[in-house]
Amino acid sequence: MRFTGDPNDRPVAWATVGTGPPLVVGGWWCGHLELDWRNPLFRRFGELLGDRFTLVRYDRPGVGMSDPAGPLVTSLADEVAALSAVVDAAGAKVTLFGGSSGSCAAIAYAAAHPDRVERLVLYGSYARGAEIASAEARDSLLALVERHWGVGSRILADLFLPTATPAERDEFVRFQRGALTAEKAVRSLAAVYAFDVRDRLDTIEVPTLVLHRREDRAIPFALGQDVAARIPGATFVPLDGTDHLPWRGDVESLTRAVREFLGAGRPARRSGSPRLSERELDVLRLVAQGLSDQEIARRLGISAHTAHRHVSNIRGKLGVSSRAAAAAHAATAGLL
């Protein structure tokens, strides 16, 4: 683990694993470099990404290992300043993986510093925090976290880890309370709801991949679709599942889509690419937009069975095992 300082001299803890071009992952509203790496699911997620890259992780100032007794960063400008300090410390042009609320900092940084960003990957993202839930729901959760952090941390565990076992939820509750005090938890969560990067999205110049799980209970799927629609040329890859944290659930499909995107970039169509029919290309474009077989069928005026058969044929031709991987492969091969 190493430390760098942001422009306001607040310490930022960061750590690396793997070899290759730097891939910066971080900005979680509640994170802890040391405790995260002890989690076997998180560690496997990191190792799957770090097998071809130098994975760079960091804790936001005032959180986790970044001077937990110090002041908490709550403004988007300060979030970007902390990320900028880590990118500078990495010493090279980087790829950014912005997950959840960290996506806002990644978007803002990429918009302001396109010369320092190779590619941008966004997971569970949103453009305006006020759209995550109704004002009443946001206020109720903030009040609960402020007054009863023990109960609040359990509600958040249910929200972030809907498929977890009771033991896993208990462990995540302990993790949250070990990473943040009640005061910092409510301020950090309030910042999540306050972030707004709508005015930055159409200025993004770097190749961008947006991933979102269809049944995400923490950040609605439609918000990820909205982010992708607003970023010029962005590729949207829908993922099955309900877990908000990327290291839970079908992590293989998620990391495979990321690796394919990062490994091939956004080249022109290659002569050796699999040959898809015009109808298959139409179907693939709708898969990349996150539509289900039934929605594709309605859009194209075909049966759901025919849509399903087209998707199966596309996956077979591309040599991939999931819809998410098909969309990512097609984007990086210039098929869309």
PDB file of C-alpha atoms in Angstrom, residues 4-228:
ATOM      1  CA  THR A   4      -0.280  10.127  -2.261  1.00  0.00           C
ATOM      2  CA  GLY A   5      -1.783  13.536  -1.513  1.00  0.00           C
ATOM      3  CA  ASP A   6      -4.649  15.270  -3.259  1.00  0.00           C
ATOM      4  CA  PRO A   7      -4.469  19.025  -4.082  1.00  0.00           C
ATOM      5  CA  ASN A   8      -5.712  19.806  -0.560  1.00  0.00           C
ATOM      6  CA  ASP A   9      -2.977  17.632   1.018  1.00  0.00           C
ATOM      7  CA  ARG A  10      -5.448  14.967   2.122  1.00  0.00           C
ATOM      8  CA  PRO A  11      -3.819  11.526   2.070  1.00  0.00           C
ATOM      9  CA  VAL A  12      -5.119   9.003  -0.446  1.00  0.00           C
ATOM     10  CA  ALA A  13      -4.201   5.349   0.114  1.00  0.00           C
ATOM     11  CA  TRP A  14      -3.717   3.239  -3.004  1.00  0.00           C
ATOM     12  CA  ALA A  15      -2.460  -0.223  -3.877  1.00  0.00           C
ATOM     13  CA  THR A  16      -1.562  -2.159  -7.012  1.00  0.00           C
ATOM     14  CA  VAL A  17      -1.636  -5.770  -8.162  1.00  0.00           C
ATOM     15  CA  GLY A  18      -0.813  -7.364 -11.508  1.00  0.00           C
ATOM     16  CA  THR A  19       1.287  -6.194 -14.431  1.00  0.00           C
ATOM     17  CA  GLY A  20       0.497  -4.290 -17.605  1.00  0.00           C
ATOM     18  CA  PRO A  21      -1.241  -0.997 -18.428  1.00  0.00           C
ATOM     19  CA  PRO A  22      -2.828   0.694 -15.368  1.00  0.00           C
ATOM     20  CA  LEU A  23      -6.514   0.078 -14.712  1.00  0.00           C
ATOM     21  CA  VAL A  24      -7.748   2.361 -11.920  1.00  0.00           C
ATOM     22  CA  VAL A  25     -10.685   0.964  -9.921  1.00  0.00           C
ATOM     23  CA  GLY A  26     -12.149   2.764  -6.933  1.00  0.00           C
ATOM     24  CA  GLY A  27     -14.303   5.525  -5.580  1.00  0.00           C
ATOM     25  CA  TRP A  28     -16.741   3.214  -3.760  1.00  0.00           C
ATOM     26  CA  TRP A  29     -18.908   5.145  -1.294  1.00  0.00           C
ATOM     27  CA  CYS A  30     -17.749   2.665   1.350  1.00  0.00           C
ATOM     28  CA  GLY A  31     -14.394   0.996   0.765  1.00  0.00           C
ATOM     29  CA  HIS A  32     -11.332  -0.283   2.571  1.00  0.00           C
ATOM     30  CA  LEU A  33      -8.222  -1.435   0.702  1.00  0.00           C
ATOM     31  CA  GLU A  34      -7.205  -4.000   3.278  1.00  0.00           C
ATOM     32  CA  LEU A  35     -10.632  -5.381   4.186  1.00  0.00           C
ATOM     33  CA  ASP A  36     -11.726  -5.521   0.538  1.00  0.00           C
ATOM     34  CA  TRP A  37      -8.715  -7.629  -0.421  1.00  0.00           C
ATOM     35  CA  ARG A  38      -9.466 -10.102   2.383  1.00  0.00           C
ATOM     36  CA  ASN A  39     -12.853 -10.759   0.778  1.00  0.00           C
ATOM     37  CA  PRO A  40     -12.350 -13.790  -1.519  1.00  0.00           C
ATOM     38  CA  LEU A  41     -15.054 -12.611  -3.945  1.00  0.00           C
ATOM     39  CA  PHE A  42     -13.551  -9.132  -4.239  1.00  0.00           C
ATOM     40  CA  ARG A  43     -10.073 -10.590  -4.568  1.00  0.00           C
ATOM     41  CA  ARG A  44     -11.149 -12.901  -7.381  1.00  0.00           C
ATOM     42  CA  PHE A  45     -12.797  -9.962  -9.169  1.00  0.00           C
ATOM     43  CA  GLY A  46      -9.556  -7.994  -8.857  1.00  0.00           C
ATOM     44  CA  GLU A  47      -7.433 -10.889 -10.052  1.00  0.00           C
ATOM     45  CA  LEU A  48      -9.668 -11.477 -13.090  1.00  0.00           C
ATOM     46  CA  LEU A  49      -9.166  -7.847 -14.093  1.00  0.00           C
ATOM     47  CA  GLY A  50      -5.530  -7.727 -13.053  1.00  0.00           C
ATOM     48  CA  ASP A  51      -4.364 -10.709 -15.099  1.00  0.00           C
ATOM     49  CA  ARG A  52      -3.591  -8.377 -18.022  1.00  0.00           C
ATOM     50  CA  PHE A  53      -3.408  -5.007 -16.284  1.00  0.00           C
ATOM     51  CA  THR A  54      -1.921  -3.325 -13.269  1.00  0.00           C
ATOM     52  CA  LEU A  55      -4.990  -3.009 -11.080  1.00  0.00           C
ATOM     53  CA  VAL A  56      -4.817   0.268  -9.125  1.00  0.00           C
ATOM     54  CA  ARG A  57      -7.227   0.543  -6.171  1.00  0.00           C
ATOM     55  CA  TYR A  58      -7.697   3.476  -3.814  1.00  0.00           C
ATOM     56  CA  ASP A  59      -9.725   4.642  -0.826  1.00  0.00           C
ATOM     57  CA  ARG A  60     -11.350   8.069  -0.920  1.00  0.00           C
ATOM     58  CA  PRO A  61      -9.988  10.579   1.634  1.00  0.00           C
ATOM     59  CA  GLY A  62     -11.538  10.010   5.047  1.00  0.00           C
ATOM     60  CA  VAL A  63     -12.569   6.450   4.171  1.00  0.00           C
ATOM     61  CA  GLY A  64     -10.893   3.093   4.734  1.00  0.00           C
ATOM     62  CA  MET A  65      -7.100   3.414   4.818  1.00  0.00           C
ATOM     63  CA  SER A  66      -7.085   7.044   3.632  1.00  0.00           C
ATOM     64  CA  ASP A  67      -6.803   8.749   7.033  1.00  0.00           C
ATOM     65  CA  PRO A  68     -10.123   7.504   8.494  1.00  0.00           C
ATOM     66  CA  ALA A  69      -9.842  10.131  11.237  1.00  0.00           C
ATOM     67  CA  GLY A  70      -9.543  12.932   8.659  1.00  0.00           C
ATOM     68  CA  PRO A  71     -12.220  14.939   6.845  1.00  0.00           C
ATOM     69  CA  LEU A  72     -14.481  13.149   4.403  1.00  0.00           C
ATOM     70  CA  VAL A  73     -14.627  14.105   0.728  1.00  0.00           C
ATOM     71  CA  THR A  74     -18.237  14.805  -0.253  1.00  0.00           C
ATOM     72  CA  SER A  75     -18.152  17.110  -3.303  1.00  0.00           C
ATOM     73  CA  LEU A  76     -17.713  15.893  -6.858  1.00  0.00           C
ATOM     74  CA  ALA A  77     -14.795  18.293  -7.333  1.00  0.00           C
ATOM     75  CA  ASP A  78     -12.979  16.768  -4.360  1.00  0.00           C
ATOM     76  CA  GLU A  79     -13.767  13.240  -5.583  1.00  0.00           C
ATOM     77  CA  VAL A  80     -12.173  14.122  -8.920  1.00  0.00           C
ATOM     78  CA  ALA A  81      -9.187  15.676  -7.134  1.00  0.00           C
ATOM     79  CA  ALA A  82      -8.591  12.431  -5.227  1.00  0.00           C
ATOM     80  CA  LEU A  83      -8.875  10.369  -8.404  1.00  0.00           C
ATOM     81  CA  SER A  84      -6.525  12.785 -10.182  1.00  0.00           C
ATOM     82  CA  ALA A  85      -3.909  12.298  -7.457  1.00  0.00           C
ATOM     83  CA  VAL A  86      -4.055   8.525  -7.948  1.00  0.00           C
ATOM     84  CA  VAL A  87      -3.814   8.812 -11.748  1.00  0.00           C
ATOM     85  CA  ASP A  88      -0.800  11.111 -11.376  1.00  0.00           C
ATOM     86  CA  ALA A  89       0.808   8.650  -8.959  1.00  0.00           C
ATOM     87  CA  ALA A  90       0.210   5.799 -11.419  1.00  0.00           C
ATOM     88  CA  GLY A  91       2.391   7.775 -13.811  1.00  0.00           C
ATOM     89  CA  ALA A  92       0.864   6.753 -17.133  1.00  0.00           C
ATOM     90  CA  LYS A  93      -2.231   7.046 -19.255  1.00  0.00           C
ATOM     91  CA  VAL A  94      -4.879   4.921 -17.544  1.00  0.00           C
ATOM     92  CA  THR A  95      -8.122   3.093 -18.080  1.00  0.00           C
ATOM     93  CA  LEU A  96     -10.772   4.037 -15.533  1.00  0.00           C
ATOM     94  CA  PHE A  97     -13.284   1.594 -14.051  1.00  0.00           C
ATOM     95  CA  GLY A  98     -15.933   3.671 -12.299  1.00  0.00           C
ATOM     96  CA  GLY A  99     -18.399   1.597 -10.307  1.00  0.00           C
ATOM     97  CA  SER A 100     -21.611   2.859  -8.688  1.00  0.00           C
ATOM     98  CA  SER A 101     -21.063   6.383  -7.284  1.00  0.00           C
ATOM     99  CA  GLY A 102     -17.432   6.119  -8.397  1.00  0.00           C
ATOM    100  CA  SER A 103     -18.748   6.298 -11.948  1.00  0.00           C
ATOM    101  CA  CYS A 104     -19.542   9.990 -11.449  1.00  0.00           C
ATOM    102  CA  ALA A 105     -15.946  10.812 -10.516  1.00  0.00           C
ATOM    103  CA  ALA A 106     -14.670   8.723 -13.428  1.00  0.00           C
ATOM    104  CA  ILE A 107     -17.009  10.496 -15.863  1.00  0.00           C
ATOM    105  CA  ALA A 108     -16.035  13.942 -14.586  1.00  0.00           C
ATOM    106  CA  TYR A 109     -12.316  13.108 -14.702  1.00  0.00           C
ATOM    107  CA  ALA A 110     -12.496  11.633 -18.215  1.00  0.00           C
ATOM    108  CA  ALA A 111     -14.394  14.693 -19.435  1.00  0.00           C
ATOM    109  CA  ALA A 112     -11.807  17.067 -17.965  1.00  0.00           C
ATOM    110  CA  HIS A 113      -8.669  15.022 -18.772  1.00  0.00           C
ATOM    111  CA  PRO A 114      -9.208  13.004 -21.982  1.00  0.00           C
ATOM    112  CA  ASP A 115      -5.445  13.076 -22.566  1.00  0.00           C
ATOM    113  CA  ARG A 116      -4.897  10.983 -19.407  1.00  0.00           C
ATOM    114  CA  VAL A 117      -7.589   8.377 -20.063  1.00  0.00           C
ATOM    115  CA  GLU A 118      -7.187   5.493 -22.510  1.00  0.00           C
ATOM    116  CA  ARG A 119     -10.676   4.024 -22.059  1.00  0.00           C
ATOM    117  CA  LEU A 120     -13.592   4.381 -19.670  1.00  0.00           C
ATOM    118  CA  VAL A 121     -15.584   1.532 -18.131  1.00  0.00           C
ATOM    119  CA  LEU A 122     -18.705   2.333 -16.104  1.00  0.00           C
ATOM    120  CA  TYR A 123     -20.608  -0.191 -14.010  1.00  0.00           C
ATOM    121  CA  GLY A 124     -23.868   0.351 -12.117  1.00  0.00           C
ATOM    122  CA  SER A 125     -23.654   3.986 -13.127  1.00  0.00           C
ATOM    123  CA  TYR A 126     -25.983   6.961 -13.061  1.00  0.00           C
ATOM    124  CA  ALA A 127     -25.958  10.578 -14.231  1.00  0.00           C
ATOM    125  CA  ARG A 128     -28.018  12.242 -11.473  1.00  0.00           C
ATOM    126  CA  GLY A 129     -28.150  10.876  -7.942  1.00  0.00           C
ATOM    127  CA  ALA A 130     -31.578  12.316  -7.245  1.00  0.00           C
ATOM    128  CA  GLU A 131     -32.997   9.793  -9.744  1.00  0.00           C
ATOM    129  CA  ILE A 132     -31.765   6.745  -7.807  1.00  0.00           C
ATOM    130  CA  ALA A 133     -34.837   6.789  -5.562  1.00  0.00           C
ATOM    131  CA  SER A 134     -37.688   9.075  -4.598  1.00  0.00           C
ATOM    132  CA  ALA A 135     -36.971  12.021  -2.294  1.00  0.00           C
ATOM    133  CA  GLU A 136     -38.973  10.332   0.459  1.00  0.00           C
ATOM    134  CA  ALA A 137     -37.003   7.086   0.147  1.00  0.00           C
ATOM    135  CA  ARG A 138     -33.669   8.933   0.098  1.00  0.00           C
ATOM    136  CA  ASP A 139     -34.549  11.009   3.156  1.00  0.00           C
ATOM    137  CA  SER A 140     -35.792   7.962   5.067  1.00  0.00           C
ATOM    138  CA  LEU A 141     -32.611   5.997   4.411  1.00  0.00           C
ATOM    139  CA  LEU A 142     -30.354   8.921   5.343  1.00  0.00           C
ATOM    140  CA  ALA A 143     -32.274   9.470   8.590  1.00  0.00           C
ATOM    141  CA  LEU A 144     -32.051   5.780   9.451  1.00  0.00           C
ATOM    142  CA  VAL A 145     -28.299   5.621   8.789  1.00  0.00           C
ATOM    143  CA  GLU A 146     -27.738   8.774  10.861  1.00  0.00           C
ATOM    144  CA  ARG A 147     -29.782   7.653  13.869  1.00  0.00           C
ATOM    145  CA  HIS A 148     -29.271   3.880  13.766  1.00  0.00           C
ATOM    146  CA  TRP A 149     -26.125   3.002  11.803  1.00  0.00           C
ATOM    147  CA  GLY A 150     -26.408  -0.608  12.935  1.00  0.00           C
ATOM    148  CA  VAL A 151     -29.888  -0.980  11.419  1.00  0.00           C
ATOM    149  CA  GLY A 152     -28.991   1.250   8.476  1.00  0.00           C
ATOM    150  CA  SER A 153     -25.975  -0.862   7.593  1.00  0.00           C
ATOM    151  CA  ARG A 154     -28.233  -3.933   7.507  1.00  0.00           C
ATOM    152  CA  ILE A 155     -30.717  -2.217   5.192  1.00  0.00           C
ATOM    153  CA  LEU A 156     -27.845  -1.292   2.877  1.00  0.00           C
ATOM    154  CA  ALA A 157     -26.554  -4.870   3.004  1.00  0.00           C
ATOM    155  CA  ASP A 158     -29.976  -6.102   1.877  1.00  0.00           C
ATOM    156  CA  LEU A 159     -29.945  -3.526  -0.928  1.00  0.00           C
ATOM    157  CA  PHE A 160     -26.422  -4.229  -2.176  1.00  0.00           C
ATOM    158  CA  LEU A 161     -26.332  -8.002  -1.563  1.00  0.00           C
ATOM    159  CA  PRO A 162     -29.842  -9.349  -2.250  1.00  0.00           C
ATOM    160  CA  THR A 163     -28.556 -12.872  -3.016  1.00  0.00           C
ATOM    161  CA  ALA A 164     -26.187 -13.103  -0.032  1.00  0.00           C
ATOM    162  CA  THR A 165     -26.479 -15.656   2.737  1.00  0.00           C
ATOM    163  CA  PRO A 166     -27.195 -14.406   6.275  1.00  0.00           C
ATOM    164  CA  ALA A 167     -23.524 -14.912   7.132  1.00  0.00           C
ATOM    165  CA  GLU A 168     -22.425 -12.866   4.108  1.00  0.00           C
ATOM    166  CA  ARG A 169     -24.828 -10.065   5.038  1.00  0.00           C
ATOM    167  CA  ASP A 170     -23.488 -10.052   8.590  1.00  0.00           C
ATOM    168  CA  GLU A 171     -19.948  -9.831   7.236  1.00  0.00           C
ATOM    169  CA  PHE A 172     -20.872  -6.905   4.972  1.00  0.00           C
ATOM    170  CA  VAL A 173     -22.526  -5.116   7.885  1.00  0.00           C
ATOM    171  CA  ARG A 174     -19.282  -5.440   9.845  1.00  0.00           C
ATOM    172  CA  PHE A 175     -17.326  -4.253   6.809  1.00  0.00           C
ATOM    173  CA  GLN A 176     -19.429  -1.087   6.418  1.00  0.00           C
ATOM    174  CA  ARG A 177     -19.185  -0.223  10.092  1.00  0.00           C
ATOM    175  CA  GLY A 178     -15.435  -0.870  10.032  1.00  0.00           C
ATOM    176  CA  ALA A 179     -14.935   1.405   7.018  1.00  0.00           C
ATOM    177  CA  LEU A 180     -17.194   4.315   8.036  1.00  0.00           C
ATOM    178  CA  THR A 181     -18.531   5.915  11.188  1.00  0.00           C
ATOM    179  CA  ALA A 182     -22.254   6.711  11.289  1.00  0.00           C
ATOM    180  CA  GLU A 183     -21.538  10.412  10.657  1.00  0.00           C
ATOM    181  CA  LYS A 184     -19.363   9.674   7.654  1.00  0.00           C
ATOM    182  CA  ALA A 185     -21.770   7.054   6.348  1.00  0.00           C
ATOM    183  CA  VAL A 186     -24.674   9.491   6.157  1.00  0.00           C
ATOM    184  CA  ARG A 187     -22.530  12.229   4.598  1.00  0.00           C
ATOM    185  CA  SER A 188     -21.057   9.824   2.066  1.00  0.00           C
ATOM    186  CA  LEU A 189     -24.482   8.463   1.138  1.00  0.00           C
ATOM    187  CA  ALA A 190     -25.875  11.993   0.834  1.00  0.00           C
ATOM    188  CA  ALA A 191     -23.063  12.787  -1.607  1.00  0.00           C
ATOM    189  CA  VAL A 192     -24.061   9.782  -3.720  1.00  0.00           C
ATOM    190  CA  TYR A 193     -27.515  11.293  -4.104  1.00  0.00           C
ATOM    191  CA  ALA A 194     -26.118  14.800  -4.775  1.00  0.00           C
ATOM    192  CA  PHE A 195     -23.762  13.937  -7.652  1.00  0.00           C
ATOM    193  CA  ASP A 196     -24.891  15.168 -11.068  1.00  0.00           C
ATOM    194  CA  VAL A 197     -22.763  14.680 -14.199  1.00  0.00           C
ATOM    195  CA  ARG A 198     -25.430  15.123 -16.866  1.00  0.00           C
ATOM    196  CA  ASP A 199     -23.593  18.099 -18.334  1.00  0.00           C
ATOM    197  CA  ARG A 200     -20.350  16.093 -18.723  1.00  0.00           C
ATOM    198  CA  LEU A 201     -21.653  13.040 -20.565  1.00  0.00           C
ATOM    199  CA  ASP A 202     -21.836  14.425 -24.092  1.00  0.00           C
ATOM    200  CA  THR A 203     -18.276  15.756 -23.764  1.00  0.00           C
ATOM    201  CA  ILE A 204     -16.702  12.328 -23.213  1.00  0.00           C
ATOM    202  CA  GLU A 205     -14.225  11.653 -26.024  1.00  0.00           C
ATOM    203  CA  VAL A 206     -12.678   8.329 -24.982  1.00  0.00           C
ATOM    204  CA  PRO A 207     -14.061   4.884 -25.905  1.00  0.00           C
ATOM    205  CA  THR A 208     -16.590   3.960 -23.225  1.00  0.00           C
ATOM    206  CA  LEU A 209     -18.178   0.722 -22.068  1.00  0.00           C
ATOM    207  CA  VAL A 210     -21.263   0.878 -19.814  1.00  0.00           C
ATOM    208  CA  LEU A 211     -22.374  -2.260 -17.950  1.00  0.00           C
ATOM    209  CA  HIS A 212     -25.438  -2.659 -15.748  1.00  0.00           C
ATOM    210  CA  ARG A 213     -27.280  -5.583 -14.193  1.00  0.00           C
ATOM    211  CA  ARG A 214     -30.927  -5.755 -15.210  1.00  0.00           C
ATOM    212  CA  GLU A 215     -32.371  -6.236 -11.708  1.00  0.00           C
ATOM    213  CA  ASP A 216     -29.925  -4.028  -9.786  1.00  0.00           C
ATOM    214  CA  ARG A 217     -31.816  -2.925  -6.664  1.00  0.00           C
ATOM    215  CA  ALA A 218     -29.400  -0.158  -5.679  1.00  0.00           C
ATOM    216  CA  ILE A 219     -29.063   1.742  -8.977  1.00  0.00           C
ATOM    217  CA  PRO A 220     -31.961   1.157 -11.410  1.00  0.00           C
ATOM    218  CA  PHE A 221     -31.090  -0.413 -14.774  1.00  0.00           C
ATOM    219  CA  ALA A 222     -32.679   2.472 -16.673  1.00  0.00           C
ATOM    220  CA  LEU A 223     -30.137   4.892 -15.206  1.00  0.00           C
ATOM    221  CA  GLY A 224     -27.265   2.903 -16.726  1.00  0.00           C
ATOM    222  CA  GLN A 225     -29.049   2.868 -20.079  1.00  0.00           C
ATOM    223  CA  ASP A 226     -29.445   6.630 -19.822  1.00  0.00           C
ATOM    224  CA  VAL A 227     -25.720   7.123 -19.169  1.00  0.00           C
ATOM    225  CA  ALA A 228     -24.807   5.033 -22.218  1.00  0.00           C
TER     226      ALA A 228
END
